[in-house]
Coordinates of C-alpha atoms and ligand atoms in Angstrom, one line a residue:
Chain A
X45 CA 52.8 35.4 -14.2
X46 CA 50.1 34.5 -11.8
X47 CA 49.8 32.6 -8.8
X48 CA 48.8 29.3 -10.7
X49 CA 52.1 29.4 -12.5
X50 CA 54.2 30.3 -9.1
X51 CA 52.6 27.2 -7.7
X52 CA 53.4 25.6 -10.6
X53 CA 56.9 26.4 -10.5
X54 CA 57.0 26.2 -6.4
X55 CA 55.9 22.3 -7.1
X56 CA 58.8 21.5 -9.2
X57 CA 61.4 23.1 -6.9
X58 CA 61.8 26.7 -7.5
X59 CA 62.3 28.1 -4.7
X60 CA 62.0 31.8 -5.4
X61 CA 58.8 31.0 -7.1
X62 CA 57.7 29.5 -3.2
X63 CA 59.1 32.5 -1.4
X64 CA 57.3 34.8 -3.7
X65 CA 54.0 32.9 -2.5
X66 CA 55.3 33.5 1.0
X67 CA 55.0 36.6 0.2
X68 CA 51.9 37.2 -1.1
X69 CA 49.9 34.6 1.7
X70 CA 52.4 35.6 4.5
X71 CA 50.0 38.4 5.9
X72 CA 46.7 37.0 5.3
X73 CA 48.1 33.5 7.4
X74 CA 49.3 35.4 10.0
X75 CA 45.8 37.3 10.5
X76 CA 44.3 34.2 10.4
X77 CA 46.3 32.4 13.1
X78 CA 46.0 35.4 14.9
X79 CA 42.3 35.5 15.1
X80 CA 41.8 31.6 15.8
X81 CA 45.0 31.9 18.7
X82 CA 44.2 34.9 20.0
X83 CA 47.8 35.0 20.9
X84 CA 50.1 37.1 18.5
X85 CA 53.4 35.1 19.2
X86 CA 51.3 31.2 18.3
X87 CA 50.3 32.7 15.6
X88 CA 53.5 33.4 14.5
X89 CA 54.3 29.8 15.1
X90 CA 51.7 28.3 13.5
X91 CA 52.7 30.3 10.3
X92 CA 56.1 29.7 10.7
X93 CA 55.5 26.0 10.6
X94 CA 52.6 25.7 8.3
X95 CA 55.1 27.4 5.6
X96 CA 57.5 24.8 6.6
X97 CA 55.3 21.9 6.4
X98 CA 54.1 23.7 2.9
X99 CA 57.4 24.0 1.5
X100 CA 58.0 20.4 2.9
X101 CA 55.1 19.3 0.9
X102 CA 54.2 21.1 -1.9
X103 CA 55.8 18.5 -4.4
X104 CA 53.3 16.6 -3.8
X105 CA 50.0 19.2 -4.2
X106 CA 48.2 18.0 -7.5
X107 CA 46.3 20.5 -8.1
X108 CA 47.7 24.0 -8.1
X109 CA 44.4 25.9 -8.1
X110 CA 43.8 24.3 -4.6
X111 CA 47.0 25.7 -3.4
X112 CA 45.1 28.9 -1.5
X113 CA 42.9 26.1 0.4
X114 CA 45.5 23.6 1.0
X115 CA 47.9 26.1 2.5
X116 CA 44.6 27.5 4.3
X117 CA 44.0 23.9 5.8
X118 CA 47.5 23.2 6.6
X119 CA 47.5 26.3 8.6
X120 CA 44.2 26.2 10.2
X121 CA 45.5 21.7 11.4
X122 CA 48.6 23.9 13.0
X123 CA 46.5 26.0 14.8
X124 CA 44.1 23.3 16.0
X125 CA 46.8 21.0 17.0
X126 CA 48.0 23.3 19.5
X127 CA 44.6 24.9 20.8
X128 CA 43.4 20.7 21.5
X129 CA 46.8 20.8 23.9
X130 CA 45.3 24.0 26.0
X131 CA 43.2 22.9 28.8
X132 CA 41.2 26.4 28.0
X133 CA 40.3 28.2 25.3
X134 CA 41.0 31.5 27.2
X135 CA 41.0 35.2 25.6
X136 CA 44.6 36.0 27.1
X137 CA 45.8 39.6 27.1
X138 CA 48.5 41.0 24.6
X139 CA 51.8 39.6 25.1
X140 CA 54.5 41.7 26.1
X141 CA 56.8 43.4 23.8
X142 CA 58.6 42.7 21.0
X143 CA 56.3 41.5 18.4
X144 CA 56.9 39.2 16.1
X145 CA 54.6 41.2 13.3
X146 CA 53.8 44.6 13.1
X147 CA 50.3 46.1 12.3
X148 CA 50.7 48.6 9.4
X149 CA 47.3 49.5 9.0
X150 CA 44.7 52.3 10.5
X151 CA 44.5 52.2 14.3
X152 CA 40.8 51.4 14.8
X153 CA 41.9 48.1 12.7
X154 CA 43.3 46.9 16.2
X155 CA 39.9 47.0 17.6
X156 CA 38.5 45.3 15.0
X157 CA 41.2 42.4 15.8
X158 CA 40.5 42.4 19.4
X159 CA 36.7 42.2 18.5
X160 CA 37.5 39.3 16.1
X161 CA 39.4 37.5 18.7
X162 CA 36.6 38.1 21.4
X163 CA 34.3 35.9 19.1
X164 CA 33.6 32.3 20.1
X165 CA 36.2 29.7 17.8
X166 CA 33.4 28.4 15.6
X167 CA 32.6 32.4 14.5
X168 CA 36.2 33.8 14.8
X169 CA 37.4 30.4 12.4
X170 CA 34.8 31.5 9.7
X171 CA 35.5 35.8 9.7
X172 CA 39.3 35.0 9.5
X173 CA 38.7 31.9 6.4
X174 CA 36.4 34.4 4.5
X175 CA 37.9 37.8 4.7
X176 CA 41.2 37.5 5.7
X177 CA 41.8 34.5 3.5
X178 CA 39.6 35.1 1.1
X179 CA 37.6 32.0 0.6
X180 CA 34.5 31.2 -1.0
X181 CA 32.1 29.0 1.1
X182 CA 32.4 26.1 -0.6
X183 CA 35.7 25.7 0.3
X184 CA 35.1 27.2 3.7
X185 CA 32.9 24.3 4.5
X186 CA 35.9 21.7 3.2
X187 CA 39.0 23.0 5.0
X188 CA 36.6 23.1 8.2
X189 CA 34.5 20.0 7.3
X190 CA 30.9 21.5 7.6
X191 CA 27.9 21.9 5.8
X192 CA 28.3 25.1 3.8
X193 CA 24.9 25.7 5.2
X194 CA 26.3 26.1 8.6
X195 CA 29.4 28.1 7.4
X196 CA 26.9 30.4 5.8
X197 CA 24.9 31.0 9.2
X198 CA 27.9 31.3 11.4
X199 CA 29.3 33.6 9.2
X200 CA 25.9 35.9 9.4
X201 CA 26.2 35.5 13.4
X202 CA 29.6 36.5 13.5
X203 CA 28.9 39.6 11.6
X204 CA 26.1 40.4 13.7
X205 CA 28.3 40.0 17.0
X206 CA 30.8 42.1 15.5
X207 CA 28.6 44.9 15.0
X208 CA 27.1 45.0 18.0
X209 CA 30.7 44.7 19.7
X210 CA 32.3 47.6 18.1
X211 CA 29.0 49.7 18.7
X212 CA 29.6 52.1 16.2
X213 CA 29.1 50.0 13.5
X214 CA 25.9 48.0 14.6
X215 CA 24.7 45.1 12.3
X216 CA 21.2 43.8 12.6
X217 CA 21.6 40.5 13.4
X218 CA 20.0 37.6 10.9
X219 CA 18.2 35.3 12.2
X220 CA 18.7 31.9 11.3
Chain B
X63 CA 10.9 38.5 -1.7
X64 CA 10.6 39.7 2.1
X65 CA 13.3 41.2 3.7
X66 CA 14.4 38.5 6.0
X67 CA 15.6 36.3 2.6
X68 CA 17.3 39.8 1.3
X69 CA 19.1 39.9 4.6
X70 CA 20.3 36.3 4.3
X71 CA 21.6 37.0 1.2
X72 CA 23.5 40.2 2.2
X73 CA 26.9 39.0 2.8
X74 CA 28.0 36.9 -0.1
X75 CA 26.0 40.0 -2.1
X76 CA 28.7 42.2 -0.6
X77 CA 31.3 39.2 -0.9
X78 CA 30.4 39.0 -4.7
X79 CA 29.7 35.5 -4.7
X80 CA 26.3 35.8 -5.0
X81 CA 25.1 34.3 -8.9
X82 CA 23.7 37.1 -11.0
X83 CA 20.1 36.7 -11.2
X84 CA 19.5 36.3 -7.0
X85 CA 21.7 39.5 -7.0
X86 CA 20.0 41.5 -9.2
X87 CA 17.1 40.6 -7.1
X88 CA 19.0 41.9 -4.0
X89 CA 20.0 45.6 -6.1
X90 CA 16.6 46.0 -6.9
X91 CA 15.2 45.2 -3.2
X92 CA 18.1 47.6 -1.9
X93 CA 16.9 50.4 -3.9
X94 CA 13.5 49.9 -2.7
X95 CA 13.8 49.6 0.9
X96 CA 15.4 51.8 3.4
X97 CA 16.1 49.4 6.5
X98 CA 17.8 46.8 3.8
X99 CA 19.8 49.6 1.9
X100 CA 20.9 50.9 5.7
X101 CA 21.7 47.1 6.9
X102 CA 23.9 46.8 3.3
X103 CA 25.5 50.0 4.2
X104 CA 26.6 48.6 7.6
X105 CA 27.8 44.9 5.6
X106 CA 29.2 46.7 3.4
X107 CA 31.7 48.9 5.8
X108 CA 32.1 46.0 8.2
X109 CA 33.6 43.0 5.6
X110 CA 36.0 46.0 3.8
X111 CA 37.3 46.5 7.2
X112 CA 37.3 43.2 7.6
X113 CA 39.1 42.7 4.1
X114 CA 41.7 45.3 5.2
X115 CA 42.4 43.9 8.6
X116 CA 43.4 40.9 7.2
X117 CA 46.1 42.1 5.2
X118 CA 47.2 44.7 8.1
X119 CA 49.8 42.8 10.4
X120 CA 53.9 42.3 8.1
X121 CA 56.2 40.4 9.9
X122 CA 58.6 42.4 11.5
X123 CA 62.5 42.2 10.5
X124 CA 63.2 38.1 10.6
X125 CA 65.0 37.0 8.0
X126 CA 69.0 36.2 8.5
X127 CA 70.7 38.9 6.2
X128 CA 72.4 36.3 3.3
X129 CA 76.3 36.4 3.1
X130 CA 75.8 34.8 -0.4
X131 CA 76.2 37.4 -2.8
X132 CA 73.3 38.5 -4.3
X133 CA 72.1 37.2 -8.2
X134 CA 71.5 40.3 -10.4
X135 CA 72.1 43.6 -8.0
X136 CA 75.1 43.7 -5.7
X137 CA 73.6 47.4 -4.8
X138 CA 70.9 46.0 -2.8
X139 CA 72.9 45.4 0.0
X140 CA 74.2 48.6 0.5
X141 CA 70.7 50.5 0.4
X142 CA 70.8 53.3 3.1
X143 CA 67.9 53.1 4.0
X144 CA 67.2 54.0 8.3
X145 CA 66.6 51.1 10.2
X146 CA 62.9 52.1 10.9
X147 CA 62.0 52.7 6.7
X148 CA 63.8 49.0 6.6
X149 CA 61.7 48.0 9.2
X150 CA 58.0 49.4 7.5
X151 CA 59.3 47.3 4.2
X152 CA 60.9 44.1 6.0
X153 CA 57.6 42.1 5.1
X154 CA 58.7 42.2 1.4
X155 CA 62.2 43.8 1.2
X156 CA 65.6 42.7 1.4
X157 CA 65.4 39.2 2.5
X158 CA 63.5 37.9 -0.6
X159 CA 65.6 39.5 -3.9
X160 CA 68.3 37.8 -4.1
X161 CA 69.0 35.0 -1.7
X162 CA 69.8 31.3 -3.1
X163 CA 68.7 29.7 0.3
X164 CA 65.3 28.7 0.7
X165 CA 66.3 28.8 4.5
X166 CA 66.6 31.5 4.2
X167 CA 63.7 32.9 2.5
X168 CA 61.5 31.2 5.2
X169 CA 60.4 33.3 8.2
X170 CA 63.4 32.1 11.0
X171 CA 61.6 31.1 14.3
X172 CA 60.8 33.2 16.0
X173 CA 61.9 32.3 19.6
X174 CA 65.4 32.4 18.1
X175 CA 65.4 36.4 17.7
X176 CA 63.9 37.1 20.6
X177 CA 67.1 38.0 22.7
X178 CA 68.4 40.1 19.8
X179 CA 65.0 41.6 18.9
X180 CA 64.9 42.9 22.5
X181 CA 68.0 45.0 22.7
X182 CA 66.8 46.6 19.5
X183 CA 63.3 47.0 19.9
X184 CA 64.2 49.8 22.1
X185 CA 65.5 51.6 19.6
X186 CA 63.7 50.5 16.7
X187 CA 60.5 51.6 18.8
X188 CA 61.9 55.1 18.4
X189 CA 62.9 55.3 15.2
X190 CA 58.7 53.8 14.2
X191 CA 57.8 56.9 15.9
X192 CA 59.5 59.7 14.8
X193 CA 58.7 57.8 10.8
X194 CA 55.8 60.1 8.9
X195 CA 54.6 59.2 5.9
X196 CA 53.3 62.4 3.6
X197 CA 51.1 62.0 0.8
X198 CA 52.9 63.5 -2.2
X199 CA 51.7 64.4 -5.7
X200 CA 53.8 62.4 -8.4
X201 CA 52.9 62.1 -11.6
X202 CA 49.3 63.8 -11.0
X203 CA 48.8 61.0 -8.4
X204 CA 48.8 61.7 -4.4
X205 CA 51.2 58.9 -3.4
X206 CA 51.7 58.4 0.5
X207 CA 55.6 58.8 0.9
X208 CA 57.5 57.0 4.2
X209 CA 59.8 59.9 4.7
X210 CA 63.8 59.3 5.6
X211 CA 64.9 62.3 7.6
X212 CA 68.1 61.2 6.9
X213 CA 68.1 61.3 3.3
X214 CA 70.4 63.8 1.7
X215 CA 68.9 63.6 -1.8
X216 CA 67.4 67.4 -2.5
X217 CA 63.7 67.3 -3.2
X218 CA 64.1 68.2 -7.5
X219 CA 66.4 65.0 -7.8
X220 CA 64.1 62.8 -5.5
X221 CA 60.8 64.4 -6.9
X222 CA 62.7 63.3 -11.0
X223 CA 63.8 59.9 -9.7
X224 CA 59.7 58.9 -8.0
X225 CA 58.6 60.2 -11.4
X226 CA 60.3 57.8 -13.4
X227 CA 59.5 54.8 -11.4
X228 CA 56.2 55.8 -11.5
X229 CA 55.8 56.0 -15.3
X230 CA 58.4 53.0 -15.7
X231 CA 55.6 50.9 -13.7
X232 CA 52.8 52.3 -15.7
X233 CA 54.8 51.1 -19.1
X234 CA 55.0 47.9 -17.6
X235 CA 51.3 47.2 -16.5
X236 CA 50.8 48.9 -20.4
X237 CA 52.9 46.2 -21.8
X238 CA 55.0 49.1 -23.7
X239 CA 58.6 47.8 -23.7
X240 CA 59.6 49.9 -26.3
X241 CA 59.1 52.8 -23.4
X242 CA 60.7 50.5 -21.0
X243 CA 63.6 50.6 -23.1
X244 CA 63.9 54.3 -23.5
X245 CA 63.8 54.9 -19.9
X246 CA 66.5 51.9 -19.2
X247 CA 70.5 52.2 -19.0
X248 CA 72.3 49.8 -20.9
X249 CA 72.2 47.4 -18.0
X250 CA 68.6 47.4 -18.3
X251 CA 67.5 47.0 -21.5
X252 CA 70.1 43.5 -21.7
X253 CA 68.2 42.4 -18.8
X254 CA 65.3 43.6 -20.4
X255 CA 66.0 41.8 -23.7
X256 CA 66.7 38.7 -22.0
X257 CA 63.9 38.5 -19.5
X258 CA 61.4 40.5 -20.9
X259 CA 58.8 38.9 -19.4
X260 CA 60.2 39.4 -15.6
X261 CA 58.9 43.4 -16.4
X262 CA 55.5 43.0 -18.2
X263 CA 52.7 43.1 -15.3
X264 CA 49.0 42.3 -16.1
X265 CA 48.1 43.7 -19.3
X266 CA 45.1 46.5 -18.6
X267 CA 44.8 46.3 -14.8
X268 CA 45.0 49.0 -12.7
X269 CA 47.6 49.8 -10.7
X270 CA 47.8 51.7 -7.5
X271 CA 51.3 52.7 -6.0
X272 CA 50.8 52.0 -2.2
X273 CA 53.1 53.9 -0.9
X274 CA 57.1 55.0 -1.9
X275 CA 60.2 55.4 0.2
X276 CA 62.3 58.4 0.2
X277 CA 65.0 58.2 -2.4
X278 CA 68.2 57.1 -0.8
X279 CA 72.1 58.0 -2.7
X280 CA 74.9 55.8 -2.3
X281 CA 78.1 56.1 -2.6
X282 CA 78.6 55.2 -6.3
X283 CA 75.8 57.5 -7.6
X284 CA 73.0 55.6 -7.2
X285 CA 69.4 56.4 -6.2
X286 CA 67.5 53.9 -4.6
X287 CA 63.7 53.8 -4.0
X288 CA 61.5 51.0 -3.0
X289 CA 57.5 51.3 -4.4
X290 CA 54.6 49.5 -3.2
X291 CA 52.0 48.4 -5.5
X292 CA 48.8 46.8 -5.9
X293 CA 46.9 45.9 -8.9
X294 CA 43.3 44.8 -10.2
X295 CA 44.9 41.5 -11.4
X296 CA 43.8 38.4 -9.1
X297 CA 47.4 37.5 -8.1
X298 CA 48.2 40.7 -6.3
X299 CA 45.5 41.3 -4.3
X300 CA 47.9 42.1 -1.9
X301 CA 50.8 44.7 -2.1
X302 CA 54.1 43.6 -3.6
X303 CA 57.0 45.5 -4.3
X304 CA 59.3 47.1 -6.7
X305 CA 62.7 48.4 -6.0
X306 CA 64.8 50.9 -8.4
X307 CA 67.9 51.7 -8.9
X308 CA 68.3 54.7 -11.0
X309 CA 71.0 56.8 -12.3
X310 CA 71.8 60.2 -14.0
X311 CA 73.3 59.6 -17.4
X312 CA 74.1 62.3 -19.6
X313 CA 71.5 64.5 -17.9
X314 CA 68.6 62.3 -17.7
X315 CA 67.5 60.0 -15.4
X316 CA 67.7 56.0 -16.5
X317 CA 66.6 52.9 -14.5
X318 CA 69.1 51.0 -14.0
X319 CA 67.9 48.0 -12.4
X320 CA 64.3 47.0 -11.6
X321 CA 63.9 44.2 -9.0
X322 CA 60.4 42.5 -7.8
X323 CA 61.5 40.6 -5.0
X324 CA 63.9 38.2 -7.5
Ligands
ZN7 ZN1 13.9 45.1 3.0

C-alpha cells in the first residue's frame, strides 16, 4: 500500500488509514514548525492543529497526490497565523522543560536546528519545505506563493549561511 | 560551462531534481574541477544532515492510553516494556495499533499534559539516561538494539526470537508467503490467509531494520519485540514499525502475531 492509497482511504473516512499518515508526516511537520517558530512548544501547536484542521478536511482534498503539499500548506497558514499575531519575530531561547517532542537523532543535529532557526523567515521557510518536507521547488514556490526562481536563490543563500554558521562545514556562498 | 552555473546548479544536483542531461553536465564538470568537486562535497554533507534533522525530533508520550479493547492483539497492552524503551518508541507505538477512536489517534494538546508530564519527566529523564542502545549482529546484519535492563529473557532465547523477526520481515519485503506461513502459529497464518496483503511490503526494495527493542516475556509465554524499519520504497521514507509477538511451539520459535501500527 502506498501513501496515495492511505490518502485515498483517509478521504473516505478511514481513520486508521489517516493516523497511519500521522504517522509517517508527524516528524517531518514538527521539524518544520519548529524551524519557522523557533519555539519547540508552537510548534507543537501548530502541528497539533494542522492535523486537526487536516483530519477536519481531508474529505474534501481532490487530488490525493497533492496530499504532501496540501498538508505542507495547511501547516505552514498555522504557523503564519500565529507569527502575524507576535509584535517580533524574535529568536527566543529554549523553553524550559518538559518537551513536547524529543530529538532521537545525533547530538550535533541540535546545532544544526539552532543554526536553522537562527536563519532569517524567508531562508529558514525554504530549508525546512525542501529537506525536512521534502518538496520539489515547484511546489515550494506554490505553498509559499513565489516565483520558483526566488525559492531557488533563497534556498542557495540559506545554504551558504548555514555553512558559514556551523563553521565546520563551510559552503561557498552562490552568488545570485 | 563556468563554474559559477555549475555552482547554481549544485543543490537540486544533490537534491536529484536536476533533469538528466544538465546533470550529466554537472558529473562531468565535478570530475574535472577540484573547487566544484570540494563545494559538492560540502552540499552534499550539509542537505543529508539537513535530510536527517528533519526526521530527528518524535513526539514524546501523548496519546490517552484507549480503554477500548484492542482489534486483533489483546497482548499489546500488557507489553513490559520500561517506561523509558516506551518512551524512545511513543512516536509510533502503542497509541496507533489498535484504537477505534480517531481522538484518540490524534496528538492530545499539548497544554493539557503538561501538569502530568511534569511530575514524570523527572523520572522519565532518568530512565532516558541510563537507556543504551548496542549495535548487535543479527542475522549477519549489525542492528542497533535499545537495551531493557530489566528484561529477564536470557540472551539465546532473545538472540532466536530478533532472528526470526528479522527473516519474517525479509519474507515479507520478498513477497514469499509461503515462508511467512512456515514461520507463523496457527493464529497467524488465518490472519495471514485473510489479509494477506496487510504482510506483503514493497516487492524488491531494500529494507533496513533501524533499530530493535530488547525482547520482553509476559506472563502467558509471550515474547514481545518492537523493530524499526525503513525501506527504499517512496512511502516509507521515514521509519515505521513492526511489532512481534512470538512464541515457542514444539521447540521452535513461531510468530504469532505481526502488527504494523493496525
Ligand atoms: Zn568548477
Amino acid at each position: 500500500m502506498d501513501e496515495i492509497e492511505l490518502v485515498e482511504r483517509a478521504r473516505n473516512g478511514d481513520e486508521r488509514s489517516f493516523a497511519l499518515l500521522v504517522r509517517l508526516h508527524e516528524r517531518s511537520l514538527f521539524a518544520t514548525a519548529y524551524a519557522i517558530m523557533r519555539s519547540e512548544w508552537d510548534a507543537a501547536d501548530a502541528v497539533q492543529d494542522a492535523l486537526a484542521e487536516a483530519y477536519a478536511k481531508i474529505g474534501a482534498l481532490r487530488n490525493a497526490v497533492a496530499f504532501k503539499a496540501w498538508l505542507t500548506r495547511i501547516l505552514v497558514n498555522r504557523c503564519y497565523a500565529v507569527l502575524r499575531k507576535r509584535k517580533h519575530d524574535v529568536l527566543t531561547a529554549d523553553p524550559p522543560e518538559p518537551e513536547a517532542y524529543t530529538h532521537l537523532g545525533r547530538e550535533e543535529g541540535l546545532d544544526l536546528m539552532r543554526a536553522v532557526r537562527s536563519l532569517d523567515l524567508e531562508h529558514r521557510e525554504v530549508i525546512a519545505l525542501r529537506y525536512f518536507r521534502d518538496m520539489k521547488l515547484t511546489e515550494i514556490a506554490e505553498v509559499l506563493d513565489c516565483p520558483l526562481g526566488t525559492v531557488k536563490s533563497r534556498i542557495n543563500r540559506a545554504l551558504g549561511r548555514l555553512g558559514s554558521a556551523l563553521g565546520s562545514n563551510p559552503f561557498v556562498e552562490v552568488a545570485e | 560551462m563556468n563554474c559559477e552555473e555549475i555552482r547554481d546548479d549544485l543543490e537540486a544536483y544533490v537534491f536529484g531534481d536536476l533533469g538528466a542531461d544538465r546533470a550529466r553536465v554537472v558529473a562531468d564538470h565535478l570530475e574535472s574541477c577540484p573547487t566544484c568537486g570540494a563545494a559538492y562535497e560540502r552540499t552534499r554533507s550539509l542537505i543529508g544532515d539537513l535530510k536527517e534533522l528533519g526526521e530527528s525530533f518524535a513526539p514524546l508520550e501523548r496519546y490517552e492510553v484507549p480503554s477500548a479493547a484492542p482489534r486483533r492483539s489483546p497482548a499489546l497492552w500488557g507489553w513490559r516494556l520500561t517506561a523509558a524503551v516506551a518512551l524512545i518508541f511513543a512516536g509510533l507505538s502503542v497509541a496507533a495499533l489498535a484504537v477505534p477512536a480517531i481522538a484518540q489517534q490524534l496528538p492530545v494538546p499539548v497544554a493539557r499534559k503538561l501538569d502530568r508530564l511534569e511530575s514524570e519527566n523527572e523520572r522519565l529523564a532518568s530512565e532516558v539516561a541510563s537507556l543504551t542502545i548496542e549495535l548487535r549482529s543479527i542475522g549477519g546484519e549489525e542492528v542497533p538494539v535499545v537495551q531493557d535492563p530489566e528484561t529477564d529473557v536470557p540472551a539465546d532465547e532473545a538472540l532466536a526470537v530478533q532472528n526470526l523477526a528479522m527473516s519474517f520481515v525479509r519474507a515479507q519485503y520478498a513477497g514469499d508467503l509461503e515462508a511467512l506461513r512456515d514461520m507463523g502459529t496457527e493464529r497467524l497464518r488465518a490472519d495471514l490467509a485473510a489479509h494477506p496483503d496487510d504482510y506483503l511490503r514493497a516487492q524488491g526494495a531494500e529494507v533496513v531494520f533501524a533499530q530493535m527493542t530488547d525482547v520482553a516475556l509476559t506472563e502467558d509465554g509471550t515474547y514481545l519485540l518492537f523493530v524499526r524499519l525503513m525501506d527504499s520504497a517512496e512511502w516509507s521514507e521515514s521509519q515505521y514499525q513492526e511489532n512481534f509477538e512470538i512464541r515457542r511451539v514444539d521447540g521452535r520459535w513461531l510468530v504469532d502475531f505481526m502488527g504494523m501500527d493496525a
